[in-house]
Amino acid sequence: MTVHPAHTRIELGDLRVPVTRVALTNGETFDRYCTSGPGSEPDVGLPPLRAAWIASRGDTASYDGRETQLIDNGRSAIRRGEARDEWRGERRRPRRGENVTQMAYARAGIVTEEMRYVAVREGCDVELVRSELAAGRAIIPANVNHPESEPMIIGRRFLVKVNANIGNSAVTSSIAEEVDKLTHAITWGADTVMDLSTGEDIHTTREWIIRNSPVPIGTVPIYQALEKVAGEADKLSWEVFRDTVIEQCEQGVDYMTIHAGVLLRYVPLTAARVTGIVSRGGSIMAGWCLAHHQENFLYTHFDELCEIFAAYDVSFSLGDGLRPGSTADANDEAQLSELRTLAELTARAWEHDVQVMVEGPGHVPLNLVEENVRLQQDWCHGAPFYTLGPLATDVAPGYDHITSAIGAATIAMHGTAMLCYVTPKEHLGLPNRDDVKTGVITYKLAAHSADVAKGHPGARDWDDALSKARFEFRWHDQFALALDPVTAESFHDETLPAENAKTAHFCSMCGPKFCSMRISQDVRERFGSELSAEDAALGMKEKSAEFVELGASVYVEPRG
Ligand code: IRN
Ligand code: FE2
């Protein structure tokens, strides 16, 4: 799906790496990173781009997915005839003893097709990709059972990425709506999508989302485990959780949030907080620890979890269950204690060659943002940081995409690798389709601002292309290059809808007489681009005289 007539998806080379090619009116083209995928019919799904790559590595074996597909609450939806009841393709499991992770290959010095693919996508050397993966400073979330995904990389040496959360809750929304939100999120540039569905039909909703997703899909499996024990946290067990994780591994989930750092002894540290525990997963695990007075089973069974993840190449997103939920609680002992445990778990996962990213806050005042990245990068040995905003202030419900994008741009500039979007509905309700778009656009601009600030190679080319179009009054090109062409064009057309206004040397903001860009161009034309300061001053003086002569009201003192 394209968002603008000047946009075409093209595929590069034998790996068919997608880019969005923007055709400009001056005959030039500009290529942009493309996340939207080739498009699919929801009930057919996407072609399995990576299937041959995965099979040719010879370390996984296929089996009939129908054997295990009908476990759990997917069954209820199928019985009611609401859902597709069959997995048409094959699923894969590791051959005994094989570790199929991108990290294992990278450490063995093997360059996979996935690595070559992301190198083309990022415009970098493939050795940078391999070495960052081997060191744990970057991850390619790519479950062997999600062959439809177009590989992407998360790490501070690469473009800053954006995750969009979708998913129904017990109260609203249907499967079709969630697939539609997925499509909408990737159309506007989401790099990964997390399905946070709760309530009924979690399994089936996720099946539809994964089969139609060209981007990695993340989940928080404790949500589904909780459904299986009728919502009573103290009934949870390692066994229920493990089976849920395996079910999701076999479906093709690429990364999972695991709240293994919420240790029993940290829970009391949240008692004096302004907002206590705000993480859903964190509060479930804290509740379980308190009810049983035992250590978090995600922590005590962590090595078993690593073995499962290694078998499918699922990446950890180590959850920040004790993240601050208000600026008052930022960087407190509860948060930092958990981070130390996440650092320990990162090292343990790496012993299994399992890929890891570490989740971060939340709500943090701007002066404390940098410290968050510094501590996470130091303690967690450079593992990618993945933060939720953070919100720089708590006072603007309804505008929290903005309060959080301020924090997100700042934290990404300091080295966060992926930003979890926040929509205008944050703290207020479930985001709808429009909120998804607003969240993605807001976070793409935060991420790109950080890329520019970091001096990421080539990042500013996009800004330069748009600025040139703006300066040369190529309105169509300005729209086509915009992050949101639809809104840019419609705002312009509110006052100047005529086609000839699309080449006019002004817009309705300043009107024809006072357009600074036009004046600068006139000056340039008269004196050439190598202007001396005196010539420029002279040019401006002449212009001033010209305007006054025309009766320019801006110079007239108000009367009366
Ligand atoms: C990202 C960073 N910190 C938290 N997140 C996201 O919050 C995480 O990836 C997932 O989408 C959601 C999990 O929320 P709870 O269960 O921690 O509230
Ligand atoms: Fe919050």
GROMACS .gro file of C-alpha atoms in nm, residues 167 213 241 320 325 369 436 474 535-536:
model
   10
  167GLY     CA    1  -0.389  -0.560   2.026
  213SER     CA    2   0.331  -0.909   0.898
  241PHE     CA    3   0.406  -2.005   3.115
  320ASP     CA    4   1.117  -0.328   3.276
  325GLY     CA    5   0.534   0.560   3.599
  369VAL     CA    6   1.738   1.083   3.053
  436VAL     CA    7  -0.187   0.433   1.565
  474ARG     CA    8   0.845   2.228  -0.550
  535ASP     CA    9   2.595   4.245  -0.114
  536ALA     CA   10   2.342   4.053   0.088
   0.00000   0.00000   0.00000
